[in-house]
Amino acid sequence: MKYYATKINEKGNIAVDDTILVKDLPCTAGSRILEGFKSLFSAEAVTRLEDKGYTISGKTHVGEFGLDLCGEFSHYSEKEETIKGAAAELVKNGEIKAALGVDMNGAPRRAAALSKVCFLKPTYGTVSRYGVVSTAASGEQLGVYANGVETIKEIMEVIAGHDDKDGTSLKDAAYDYKCDAEVRGKKVCVVKELLEKADENTKSAVLDYAKKLETQGVIVEEISLDFFDNANTTWQILYTAETCNNVSRYDGVKFGFRAEEYRNIDELYVNSRTQGFNFLTKAVILYGSDVLSKNRYEDCYGKALKVRRVIAEKMAELYNTYDAVLTPACSKTEFKEYSINDAFTKVFSEGVFTSVANLTGTPALVSGGVQLMGNHFSETTLLSLAYAVERMGE
Amino acid sequence: MNYEVVIGLETHVELSTESKIFCSCGGHSSPKEPNDCVCPACSGMPGMLPVMNKRVIELAVTAGLMLNCEISRYTTFDKKNYYYPDLPCAYQITQLNHPICTNGVVTLKTSQGNRDVRIKQIHMEEDAGKLVHEGKFSYVDFNRTSVPLIEIVTQPDFRSAEEVVTYLNKLKSMFRSGGISECEEGAMRCDVNISVREEGSDKFGVRTEIKNMSSFEAIEKAIKYETQRHIDALEYGTEELVQETRRFDDVSGKTFAMRNKETEADYRYFPDANIMPIVIDDEWLEQIKSAKPVEIDEKVQYYRDEGISETEIEMLVSNHKLSKLLDDVVAMGCNAKETATWILTDCAGVLRKDGKTLDELNVSDTQLAAIIKMVAAGDINRNAGKKILIAVVEKGVDPVAYCKEMGLDRKVDASAVEGIIDNVIAGNPQAVEDFKNGKVKAKQALFGACMKELKGAGDVNLIRELLDSKLNNL
Ligand SMILES: [Zn+2]
């Protein structure tokens, strides 16, 4: 059983998902198409951690381009038994202090929920995406796995802050986060429609968490909101289109995997990409290519951009009333093995819990197997709510 | 029947920036070898993000101001998808939805009088790389990827090849004098949209597009050929015209239809999420406006007022580097007309000796100003100035130090000059004798001998005066 795609330091205290670049190390993003590729530079978050004395233990296995549920479909899992949600599991076992992951469509949040560790997907633009193997630039964010929220705060304070090398990076040079802000009197809502999509174990985990919040003086209310399915469809249109475009650079010409047999440039492209990508990535490419095509653009991609704005407004409205939304991070507490042919629809059905945060660039924190979402820059609220529950113990 | 040709133009112009449009690679205008000016960003490696080069926006806005465009205060970038090995990301970053400039107009002076051509839009984009085919193999050179371009799209307002060439020449001199583009061979590329209709009709005929031409001569020939092809089709039914993309073959002077595959692709344009929308506020726009070089007409008038000749003015306004050098030297307190002569005659002469042109001039404004000032102040004579200039061009010496070192300074001690003249008179009895017999040339020979002894230094007038008085007093 392997956690690492590349291990470099037994004593390292930070693991990095294989969708994040570390100078001179191979980076495959779980895909054959990047076989043999080594990075010439480190991600900004990695450099900032190293500058503060943290050491990188290695690159943890991920599902191909982070597109699956939580790491079950890596090209390398076909050859050897790789661990699903490897970074989350390493954190849980206490082998490392924290890990970095890329949250484009909820994979690290699901992994954290299943392993019962924490993962914070911060507000879009607070952590540099320089050195992230990009799939959907408009919603992906580099985040942190750790056993407790205090460690998340510690790591976030190192990696967050403006970076000139990322045009989407916000201008604030640094951020102060707190875990121990007052939570008494904060208002949290539970969305009925999302709760109904989860199994009994997950449902009771969310309700237990709500009760614990209430004992800390938090006001919890159940509400009904109907737009999470629309948000999920919207994000699927946007992320598949952006991913299709971003992975088009992996063509067998410049680096990574190239098919052995080809007679001309078209065959070089087709054969390299056919053999280099897995079924799920191909499904994403086809879907994304379709929603961008001339005949479909207005009805699909163009409309999704408009719906994104509407949903952002609706979420902002919600956050006028509530400080956070409490939801499941995924529908189950355990996923059985399944065929990659079902992966695209499976990922979509789980996306209903996670998509809205990617779509609107808002922060989402997984802790104790559940998810807390909040408005832009509400990390301190989310961390403090989770910390209040964390301190209560089991 | 009388026909009228209707032409619209899309012109790509490479911008003169130090670095590429989305990365800090420089030196791309004169790379030494393939893939010399390449980084992870412009070679499509994962993890790199485009970082907007502000200078590109400023140059695009300046071009828009010159072409009387409306400047968009909100401008965005889009991705255009297609696979080709010279395009490392398999998409090109360009502008579709919110181009930087729109609705401009440029007035052309043609043989038919003044003609207005409307500019539809100007947008910014990155260039692609280059493929080199050798035998069985093809090689990729990314030196040109992400080199900044602007594309200027006109309305179909041209009515002849002459107008098109006049327009292109106007763009060229405008952009060169404005420091927007060097517009060197290949740095300006055109796509020509062309259709033919009955004179007086307000309907457009079938339109064809001739792609990717860079020489004005080829553009003119292609338009003339294509116009005739359309007229023949309409008049004699030689063929059925279809809307298509064509290429011009320089050798045969004909245009040929391109394969459909290349022209009917769906580029799946969509907004680039890595580049935030750019807002050009009043302050920035004012800054760009005030930094905008004076219009050519104003500049020409200024040079004329300073007494610079028409030929020299033409050379200056068509070359931003030279006019900037002149303006900078003048700003240091030198006379404009003198400076123009120094640059266009003296510098050009020195370079010509080495088989070079003014484009390769490597004299800085301070170096040139130092030489001109020494001459103007009477410290050295013009010949000595030229000697210094040669040394500056060839060895990059400091003019003032070099002047001292070589003893070219004219302030040679008057008694030393006198001594040298005495020696020359004593050493050339024959010439002195000839002078006494009324041969004017003899005096010139003696003067030359003095100058030779003085190695070009010394005040010429003083030497002449002293020599005269000594000869007359013999
Ligand atoms: Zn570069």
PDB file of C-alpha atoms in Angstrom, chain B residues 105-361:
ATOM      1  CA  VAL B 105     -11.048  56.121 -37.997  1.00  0.00           C
ATOM      2  CA  VAL B 106      -7.951  56.905 -40.027  1.00  0.00           C
ATOM      3  CA  THR B 107      -7.759  59.409 -42.878  1.00  0.00           C
ATOM      4  CA  LEU B 108      -5.706  58.467 -45.925  1.00  0.00           C
ATOM      5  CA  LYS B 109      -4.288  60.824 -48.533  1.00  0.00           C
ATOM      6  CA  THR B 110      -4.799  59.040 -51.867  1.00  0.00           C
ATOM      7  CA  SER B 111      -4.734  60.044 -55.509  1.00  0.00           C
ATOM      8  CA  GLN B 112      -8.538  60.285 -55.223  1.00  0.00           C
ATOM      9  CA  GLY B 113      -8.294  62.758 -52.327  1.00  0.00           C
ATOM     10  CA  ASN B 114      -8.810  62.148 -48.633  1.00  0.00           C
ATOM     11  CA  ARG B 115     -10.433  58.822 -47.686  1.00  0.00           C
ATOM     12  CA  ASP B 116     -11.667  57.778 -44.252  1.00  0.00           C
ATOM     13  CA  VAL B 117     -11.221  54.154 -43.216  1.00  0.00           C
ATOM     14  CA  ARG B 118     -13.132  53.061 -40.121  1.00  0.00           C
ATOM     15  CA  ILE B 119     -11.356  50.880 -37.568  1.00  0.00           C
ATOM     16  CA  LYS B 120     -13.726  48.244 -36.151  1.00  0.00           C
ATOM     17  CA  GLN B 121     -11.495  47.211 -33.269  1.00  0.00           C
ATOM     18  CA  ILE B 122      -7.994  46.627 -31.976  1.00  0.00           C
ATOM     19  CA  HIS B 123      -7.350  43.619 -29.787  1.00  0.00           C
ATOM     20  CA  MET B 124      -4.324  42.191 -27.992  1.00  0.00           C
ATOM     21  CA  GLU B 125      -3.124  38.611 -28.346  1.00  0.00           C
ATOM     22  CA  GLU B 126      -0.091  36.353 -28.108  1.00  0.00           C
ATOM     23  CA  ASP B 127       1.850  35.041 -31.068  1.00  0.00           C
ATOM     24  CA  ALA B 128       2.519  31.337 -31.678  1.00  0.00           C
ATOM     25  CA  GLY B 129       5.912  29.661 -32.090  1.00  0.00           C
ATOM     26  CA  LYS B 130       7.545  28.304 -35.195  1.00  0.00           C
ATOM     27  CA  LEU B 131       8.069  24.880 -36.732  1.00  0.00           C
ATOM     28  CA  VAL B 132      11.232  24.011 -38.593  1.00  0.00           C
ATOM     29  CA  HIS B 133      11.009  21.021 -40.903  1.00  0.00           C
ATOM     30  CA  GLU B 134      14.168  19.094 -41.670  1.00  0.00           C
ATOM     31  CA  GLY B 135      13.978  15.793 -43.462  1.00  0.00           C
ATOM     32  CA  LYS B 136      11.899  13.320 -41.492  1.00  0.00           C
ATOM     33  CA  PHE B 137      11.732  15.571 -38.446  1.00  0.00           C
ATOM     34  CA  SER B 138       9.971  18.709 -37.397  1.00  0.00           C
ATOM     35  CA  TYR B 139      11.449  20.930 -34.707  1.00  0.00           C
ATOM     36  CA  VAL B 140       9.603  23.335 -32.465  1.00  0.00           C
ATOM     37  CA  ASP B 141      10.945  26.791 -31.650  1.00  0.00           C
ATOM     38  CA  PHE B 142       9.047  28.642 -28.897  1.00  0.00           C
ATOM     39  CA  ASN B 143      10.998  31.908 -29.102  1.00  0.00           C
ATOM     40  CA  ARG B 144       7.961  33.623 -30.602  1.00  0.00           C
ATOM     41  CA  THR B 145       5.276  32.123 -28.372  1.00  0.00           C
ATOM     42  CA  SER B 146       3.600  34.779 -26.238  1.00  0.00           C
ATOM     43  CA  VAL B 147       5.203  37.639 -28.145  1.00  0.00           C
ATOM     44  CA  PRO B 148       2.663  40.473 -27.874  1.00  0.00           C
ATOM     45  CA  LEU B 149       0.632  41.402 -30.923  1.00  0.00           C
ATOM     46  CA  ILE B 150      -2.194  43.765 -31.640  1.00  0.00           C
ATOM     47  CA  GLU B 151      -4.666  42.979 -34.389  1.00  0.00           C
ATOM     48  CA  ILE B 152      -6.246  45.981 -36.087  1.00  0.00           C
ATOM     49  CA  VAL B 153      -9.511  45.172 -37.832  1.00  0.00           C
ATOM     50  CA  THR B 154     -10.953  47.668 -40.299  1.00  0.00           C
ATOM     51  CA  GLN B 155     -14.453  47.951 -41.692  1.00  0.00           C
ATOM     52  CA  PRO B 156     -14.732  47.038 -45.395  1.00  0.00           C
ATOM     53  CA  ASP B 157     -13.886  50.601 -46.409  1.00  0.00           C
ATOM     54  CA  PHE B 158     -11.052  50.177 -48.909  1.00  0.00           C
ATOM     55  CA  ARG B 159     -11.874  50.463 -52.604  1.00  0.00           C
ATOM     56  CA  SER B 160      -8.480  49.730 -54.165  1.00  0.00           C
ATOM     57  CA  ALA B 161      -5.128  48.063 -53.574  1.00  0.00           C
ATOM     58  CA  GLU B 162      -3.581  51.527 -53.587  1.00  0.00           C
ATOM     59  CA  GLU B 163      -5.673  52.548 -50.586  1.00  0.00           C
ATOM     60  CA  VAL B 164      -4.667  49.414 -48.725  1.00  0.00           C
ATOM     61  CA  VAL B 165      -0.966  50.050 -49.301  1.00  0.00           C
ATOM     62  CA  THR B 166      -1.349  53.716 -48.346  1.00  0.00           C
ATOM     63  CA  TYR B 167      -3.058  52.606 -45.118  1.00  0.00           C
ATOM     64  CA  LEU B 168      -0.344  50.070 -44.317  1.00  0.00           C
ATOM     65  CA  ASN B 169       2.413  52.610 -44.940  1.00  0.00           C
ATOM     66  CA  LYS B 170       0.610  55.063 -42.698  1.00  0.00           C
ATOM     67  CA  LEU B 171       0.302  52.463 -39.916  1.00  0.00           C
ATOM     68  CA  LYS B 172       3.961  51.612 -40.337  1.00  0.00           C
ATOM     69  CA  SER B 173       5.279  55.153 -40.046  1.00  0.00           C
ATOM     70  CA  MET B 174       2.836  55.954 -37.242  1.00  0.00           C
ATOM     71  CA  PHE B 175       3.808  52.902 -35.204  1.00  0.00           C
ATOM     72  CA  ARG B 176       7.532  53.293 -35.840  1.00  0.00           C
ATOM     73  CA  SER B 177       7.601  56.934 -34.863  1.00  0.00           C
ATOM     74  CA  GLY B 178       5.364  56.195 -31.875  1.00  0.00           C
ATOM     75  CA  GLY B 179       7.581  53.416 -30.546  1.00  0.00           C
ATOM     76  CA  ILE B 180       4.680  50.952 -30.800  1.00  0.00           C
ATOM     77  CA  SER B 181       6.351  48.584 -33.206  1.00  0.00           C
ATOM     78  CA  GLU B 182       9.517  48.430 -35.228  1.00  0.00           C
ATOM     79  CA  CYS B 183       7.321  47.063 -38.039  1.00  0.00           C
ATOM     80  CA  GLU B 184      10.295  45.152 -39.382  1.00  0.00           C
ATOM     81  CA  GLU B 185      10.021  42.532 -42.111  1.00  0.00           C
ATOM     82  CA  GLY B 186       7.437  40.016 -40.936  1.00  0.00           C
ATOM     83  CA  ALA B 187       6.392  42.021 -37.865  1.00  0.00           C
ATOM     84  CA  MET B 188       3.283  43.198 -39.737  1.00  0.00           C
ATOM     85  CA  ARG B 189       1.029  40.478 -41.153  1.00  0.00           C
ATOM     86  CA  CYS B 190      -2.255  40.943 -42.968  1.00  0.00           C
ATOM     87  CA  ASP B 191      -5.410  39.014 -43.724  1.00  0.00           C
ATOM     88  CA  VAL B 192      -7.360  40.624 -46.555  1.00  0.00           C
ATOM     89  CA  ASN B 193     -11.141  40.277 -46.951  1.00  0.00           C
ATOM     90  CA  ILE B 194     -12.220  41.011 -50.467  1.00  0.00           C
ATOM     91  CA  SER B 195     -15.441  41.089 -52.492  1.00  0.00           C
ATOM     92  CA  VAL B 196     -16.558  42.686 -55.740  1.00  0.00           C
ATOM     93  CA  ARG B 197     -19.917  44.260 -56.583  1.00  0.00           C
ATOM     94  CA  GLU B 198     -21.546  46.383 -59.241  1.00  0.00           C
ATOM     95  CA  GLU B 199     -20.587  50.000 -58.864  1.00  0.00           C
ATOM     96  CA  GLY B 200     -23.256  51.836 -56.920  1.00  0.00           C
ATOM     97  CA  SER B 201     -24.743  48.715 -55.369  1.00  0.00           C
ATOM     98  CA  ASP B 202     -25.145  48.623 -51.591  1.00  0.00           C
ATOM     99  CA  LYS B 203     -25.057  44.813 -51.375  1.00  0.00           C
ATOM    100  CA  PHE B 204     -21.825  42.955 -50.786  1.00  0.00           C
ATOM    101  CA  GLY B 205     -20.582  40.304 -53.196  1.00  0.00           C
ATOM    102  CA  VAL B 206     -19.215  36.886 -52.238  1.00  0.00           C
ATOM    103  CA  ARG B 207     -16.319  37.445 -49.856  1.00  0.00           C
ATOM    104  CA  THR B 208     -13.001  35.621 -49.854  1.00  0.00           C
ATOM    105  CA  GLU B 209     -10.197  36.000 -47.357  1.00  0.00           C
ATOM    106  CA  ILE B 210      -6.511  35.897 -48.269  1.00  0.00           C
ATOM    107  CA  LYS B 211      -4.518  34.942 -45.214  1.00  0.00           C
ATOM    108  CA  ASN B 212      -1.167  35.776 -43.718  1.00  0.00           C
ATOM    109  CA  MET B 213       0.761  38.071 -46.047  1.00  0.00           C
ATOM    110  CA  SER B 214       3.585  40.225 -44.795  1.00  0.00           C
ATOM    111  CA  SER B 215       5.089  42.116 -47.707  1.00  0.00           C
ATOM    112  CA  PHE B 216       3.164  45.134 -48.984  1.00  0.00           C
ATOM    113  CA  GLU B 217       4.119  44.180 -52.492  1.00  0.00           C
ATOM    114  CA  ALA B 218       2.563  40.732 -52.117  1.00  0.00           C
ATOM    115  CA  ILE B 219      -0.564  42.271 -50.591  1.00  0.00           C
ATOM    116  CA  GLU B 220      -0.936  44.631 -53.513  1.00  0.00           C
ATOM    117  CA  LYS B 221      -0.418  41.848 -56.049  1.00  0.00           C
ATOM    118  CA  ALA B 222      -2.783  39.505 -54.230  1.00  0.00           C
ATOM    119  CA  ILE B 223      -5.548  42.123 -54.117  1.00  0.00           C
ATOM    120  CA  LYS B 224      -5.162  42.909 -57.803  1.00  0.00           C
ATOM    121  CA  TYR B 225      -5.196  39.219 -58.729  1.00  0.00           C
ATOM    122  CA  GLU B 226      -8.153  38.401 -56.497  1.00  0.00           C
ATOM    123  CA  THR B 227     -10.157  41.415 -57.723  1.00  0.00           C
ATOM    124  CA  GLN B 228      -9.680  40.333 -61.318  1.00  0.00           C
ATOM    125  CA  ARG B 229     -10.632  36.760 -60.441  1.00  0.00           C
ATOM    126  CA  HIS B 230     -13.886  37.977 -58.905  1.00  0.00           C
ATOM    127  CA  ILE B 231     -14.635  40.278 -61.872  1.00  0.00           C
ATOM    128  CA  ASP B 232     -13.961  37.467 -64.352  1.00  0.00           C
ATOM    129  CA  ALA B 233     -16.297  35.201 -62.427  1.00  0.00           C
ATOM    130  CA  LEU B 234     -19.038  37.828 -62.363  1.00  0.00           C
ATOM    131  CA  GLU B 235     -18.585  39.070 -65.916  1.00  0.00           C
ATOM    132  CA  TYR B 236     -17.731  35.894 -67.807  1.00  0.00           C
ATOM    133  CA  GLY B 237     -18.842  33.159 -65.427  1.00  0.00           C
ATOM    134  CA  THR B 238     -15.328  31.674 -65.395  1.00  0.00           C
ATOM    135  CA  GLU B 239     -16.070  30.022 -62.054  1.00  0.00           C
ATOM    136  CA  GLU B 240     -18.542  30.127 -59.210  1.00  0.00           C
ATOM    137  CA  LEU B 241     -17.364  32.279 -56.321  1.00  0.00           C
ATOM    138  CA  VAL B 242     -17.632  30.745 -52.875  1.00  0.00           C
ATOM    139  CA  GLN B 243     -16.927  32.215 -49.487  1.00  0.00           C
ATOM    140  CA  GLU B 244     -13.570  30.723 -48.558  1.00  0.00           C
ATOM    141  CA  THR B 245     -10.101  31.303 -47.235  1.00  0.00           C
ATOM    142  CA  ARG B 246      -7.278  31.517 -49.744  1.00  0.00           C
ATOM    143  CA  ARG B 247      -3.548  31.894 -49.714  1.00  0.00           C
ATOM    144  CA  PHE B 248      -1.377  33.941 -52.039  1.00  0.00           C
ATOM    145  CA  ASP B 249       1.472  32.249 -53.838  1.00  0.00           C
ATOM    146  CA  ASP B 250       4.258  34.731 -54.427  1.00  0.00           C
ATOM    147  CA  VAL B 251       5.896  32.766 -57.218  1.00  0.00           C
ATOM    148  CA  SER B 252       2.867  32.308 -59.480  1.00  0.00           C
ATOM    149  CA  GLY B 253       1.219  35.542 -58.318  1.00  0.00           C
ATOM    150  CA  LYS B 254      -2.068  33.664 -57.841  1.00  0.00           C
ATOM    151  CA  THR B 255      -4.335  32.863 -54.920  1.00  0.00           C
ATOM    152  CA  PHE B 256      -5.387  29.324 -54.024  1.00  0.00           C
ATOM    153  CA  ALA B 257      -8.200  27.956 -51.854  1.00  0.00           C
ATOM    154  CA  MET B 258      -7.018  26.488 -48.538  1.00  0.00           C
ATOM    155  CA  ARG B 259      -8.181  23.133 -47.213  1.00  0.00           C
ATOM    156  CA  ASN B 260     -11.468  23.363 -45.351  1.00  0.00           C
ATOM    157  CA  LYS B 261      -9.998  21.724 -42.276  1.00  0.00           C
ATOM    158  CA  GLU B 262      -7.938  24.813 -41.621  1.00  0.00           C
ATOM    159  CA  THR B 263     -10.796  27.234 -42.011  1.00  0.00           C
ATOM    160  CA  GLU B 264     -13.901  25.683 -40.550  1.00  0.00           C
ATOM    161  CA  ALA B 265     -12.507  24.780 -37.143  1.00  0.00           C
ATOM    162  CA  ASP B 266     -14.597  25.569 -34.079  1.00  0.00           C
ATOM    163  CA  TYR B 267     -12.178  27.436 -31.863  1.00  0.00           C
ATOM    164  CA  ARG B 268     -14.397  27.098 -28.776  1.00  0.00           C
ATOM    165  CA  TYR B 269     -13.577  30.583 -27.518  1.00  0.00           C
ATOM    166  CA  PHE B 270     -14.252  31.219 -23.834  1.00  0.00           C
ATOM    167  CA  PRO B 271     -13.085  33.676 -21.167  1.00  0.00           C
ATOM    168  CA  ASP B 272      -9.632  33.146 -19.634  1.00  0.00           C
ATOM    169  CA  ALA B 273     -10.180  32.777 -15.896  1.00  0.00           C
ATOM    170  CA  ASN B 274      -6.484  33.285 -15.131  1.00  0.00           C
ATOM    171  CA  ILE B 275      -6.476  36.887 -16.297  1.00  0.00           C
ATOM    172  CA  MET B 276      -8.709  39.155 -14.268  1.00  0.00           C
ATOM    173  CA  PRO B 277     -10.685  41.762 -16.222  1.00  0.00           C
ATOM    174  CA  ILE B 278      -8.510  44.843 -16.702  1.00  0.00           C
ATOM    175  CA  VAL B 279      -9.956  48.205 -15.761  1.00  0.00           C
ATOM    176  CA  ILE B 280      -8.422  51.292 -17.337  1.00  0.00           C
ATOM    177  CA  ASP B 281      -9.325  54.174 -15.041  1.00  0.00           C
ATOM    178  CA  ASP B 282      -9.140  57.902 -15.816  1.00  0.00           C
ATOM    179  CA  GLU B 283      -5.782  58.287 -14.152  1.00  0.00           C
ATOM    180  CA  TRP B 284      -4.119  55.525 -16.119  1.00  0.00           C
ATOM    181  CA  LEU B 285      -5.672  56.655 -19.393  1.00  0.00           C
ATOM    182  CA  GLU B 286      -4.429  60.205 -18.795  1.00  0.00           C
ATOM    183  CA  GLN B 287      -0.961  58.838 -18.077  1.00  0.00           C
ATOM    184  CA  ILE B 288      -0.969  56.918 -21.345  1.00  0.00           C
ATOM    185  CA  LYS B 289      -2.290  59.949 -23.202  1.00  0.00           C
ATOM    186  CA  SER B 290       0.387  62.233 -21.827  1.00  0.00           C
ATOM    187  CA  ALA B 291       3.145  59.729 -22.579  1.00  0.00           C
ATOM    188  CA  LYS B 292       1.850  59.322 -26.126  1.00  0.00           C
ATOM    189  CA  PRO B 293       4.487  60.555 -28.563  1.00  0.00           C
ATOM    190  CA  VAL B 294       3.575  63.713 -30.469  1.00  0.00           C
ATOM    191  CA  GLU B 295       1.771  63.073 -33.703  1.00  0.00           C
ATOM    192  CA  ILE B 296       3.991  62.833 -36.729  1.00  0.00           C
ATOM    193  CA  ASP B 297       2.591  66.052 -38.217  1.00  0.00           C
ATOM    194  CA  GLU B 298       3.537  68.040 -35.128  1.00  0.00           C
ATOM    195  CA  LYS B 299       6.955  66.487 -35.075  1.00  0.00           C
ATOM    196  CA  VAL B 300       7.564  67.212 -38.751  1.00  0.00           C
ATOM    197  CA  GLN B 301       6.608  70.844 -38.212  1.00  0.00           C
ATOM    198  CA  TYR B 302       9.007  71.127 -35.290  1.00  0.00           C
ATOM    199  CA  TYR B 303      11.905  69.679 -37.279  1.00  0.00           C
ATOM    200  CA  ARG B 304      11.087  71.980 -40.178  1.00  0.00           C
ATOM    201  CA  ASP B 305      11.109  75.002 -37.856  1.00  0.00           C
ATOM    202  CA  GLU B 306      14.521  73.948 -36.635  1.00  0.00           C
ATOM    203  CA  GLY B 307      15.808  74.017 -40.191  1.00  0.00           C
ATOM    204  CA  ILE B 308      16.243  70.288 -40.689  1.00  0.00           C
ATOM    205  CA  SER B 309      16.017  69.275 -44.363  1.00  0.00           C
ATOM    206  CA  GLU B 310      13.011  67.383 -45.763  1.00  0.00           C
ATOM    207  CA  THR B 311      15.081  64.299 -46.577  1.00  0.00           C
ATOM    208  CA  GLU B 312      16.407  64.220 -43.037  1.00  0.00           C
ATOM    209  CA  ILE B 313      12.911  64.697 -41.591  1.00  0.00           C
ATOM    210  CA  GLU B 314      11.681  61.717 -43.569  1.00  0.00           C
ATOM    211  CA  MET B 315      14.500  59.559 -42.225  1.00  0.00           C
ATOM    212  CA  LEU B 316      13.794  60.688 -38.684  1.00  0.00           C
ATOM    213  CA  VAL B 317      10.018  60.230 -38.540  1.00  0.00           C
ATOM    214  CA  SER B 318      10.176  56.795 -40.083  1.00  0.00           C
ATOM    215  CA  ASN B 319      12.577  55.599 -37.401  1.00  0.00           C
ATOM    216  CA  HIS B 320      11.553  55.995 -33.804  1.00  0.00           C
ATOM    217  CA  LYS B 321      15.024  55.157 -32.509  1.00  0.00           C
ATOM    218  CA  LEU B 322      16.673  57.946 -34.499  1.00  0.00           C
ATOM    219  CA  SER B 323      14.079  60.613 -33.752  1.00  0.00           C
ATOM    220  CA  LYS B 324      14.203  59.696 -30.089  1.00  0.00           C
ATOM    221  CA  LEU B 325      18.006  59.963 -30.112  1.00  0.00           C
ATOM    222  CA  LEU B 326      17.749  63.368 -31.750  1.00  0.00           C
ATOM    223  CA  ASP B 327      15.080  64.584 -29.334  1.00  0.00           C
ATOM    224  CA  ASP B 328      17.094  63.364 -26.345  1.00  0.00           C
ATOM    225  CA  VAL B 329      20.323  64.969 -27.547  1.00  0.00           C
ATOM    226  CA  VAL B 330      18.482  68.223 -28.211  1.00  0.00           C
ATOM    227  CA  ALA B 331      17.013  68.007 -24.718  1.00  0.00           C
ATOM    228  CA  MET B 332      20.608  68.006 -23.444  1.00  0.00           C
ATOM    229  CA  GLY B 333      21.130  71.404 -24.978  1.00  0.00           C
ATOM    230  CA  CYS B 334      22.351  70.676 -28.505  1.00  0.00           C
ATOM    231  CA  ASN B 335      21.187  72.351 -31.698  1.00  0.00           C
ATOM    232  CA  ALA B 336      18.600  70.258 -33.576  1.00  0.00           C
ATOM    233  CA  LYS B 337      19.875  70.882 -37.086  1.00  0.00           C
ATOM    234  CA  GLU B 338      23.484  70.169 -36.057  1.00  0.00           C
ATOM    235  CA  THR B 339      22.405  67.018 -34.259  1.00  0.00           C
ATOM    236  CA  ALA B 340      20.441  65.786 -37.267  1.00  0.00           C
ATOM    237  CA  THR B 341      23.589  66.150 -39.400  1.00  0.00           C
ATOM    238  CA  TRP B 342      25.680  64.327 -36.818  1.00  0.00           C
ATOM    239  CA  ILE B 343      23.242  61.424 -36.703  1.00  0.00           C
ATOM    240  CA  LEU B 344      22.156  61.123 -40.310  1.00  0.00           C
ATOM    241  CA  THR B 345      25.409  62.044 -42.040  1.00  0.00           C
ATOM    242  CA  ASP B 346      28.303  61.430 -39.675  1.00  0.00           C
ATOM    243  CA  CYS B 347      27.028  58.423 -37.744  1.00  0.00           C
ATOM    244  CA  ALA B 348      25.617  56.898 -40.930  1.00  0.00           C
ATOM    245  CA  GLY B 349      28.993  57.423 -42.637  1.00  0.00           C
ATOM    246  CA  VAL B 350      30.935  55.747 -39.863  1.00  0.00           C
ATOM    247  CA  LEU B 351      28.545  52.777 -39.875  1.00  0.00           C
ATOM    248  CA  ARG B 352      28.584  52.525 -43.647  1.00  0.00           C
ATOM    249  CA  LYS B 353      32.337  52.022 -43.572  1.00  0.00           C
ATOM    250  CA  ASP B 354      31.720  48.846 -41.554  1.00  0.00           C
ATOM    251  CA  GLY B 355      28.881  47.763 -43.829  1.00  0.00           C
ATOM    252  CA  LYS B 356      26.273  48.652 -41.210  1.00  0.00           C
ATOM    253  CA  THR B 357      23.141  50.768 -41.265  1.00  0.00           C
ATOM    254  CA  LEU B 358      21.695  53.315 -38.854  1.00  0.00           C
ATOM    255  CA  ASP B 359      19.499  50.593 -37.347  1.00  0.00           C
ATOM    256  CA  GLU B 360      22.671  49.270 -35.752  1.00  0.00           C
ATOM    257  CA  LEU B 361      23.686  52.634 -34.285  1.00  0.00           C
TER     258      LEU B 361
END
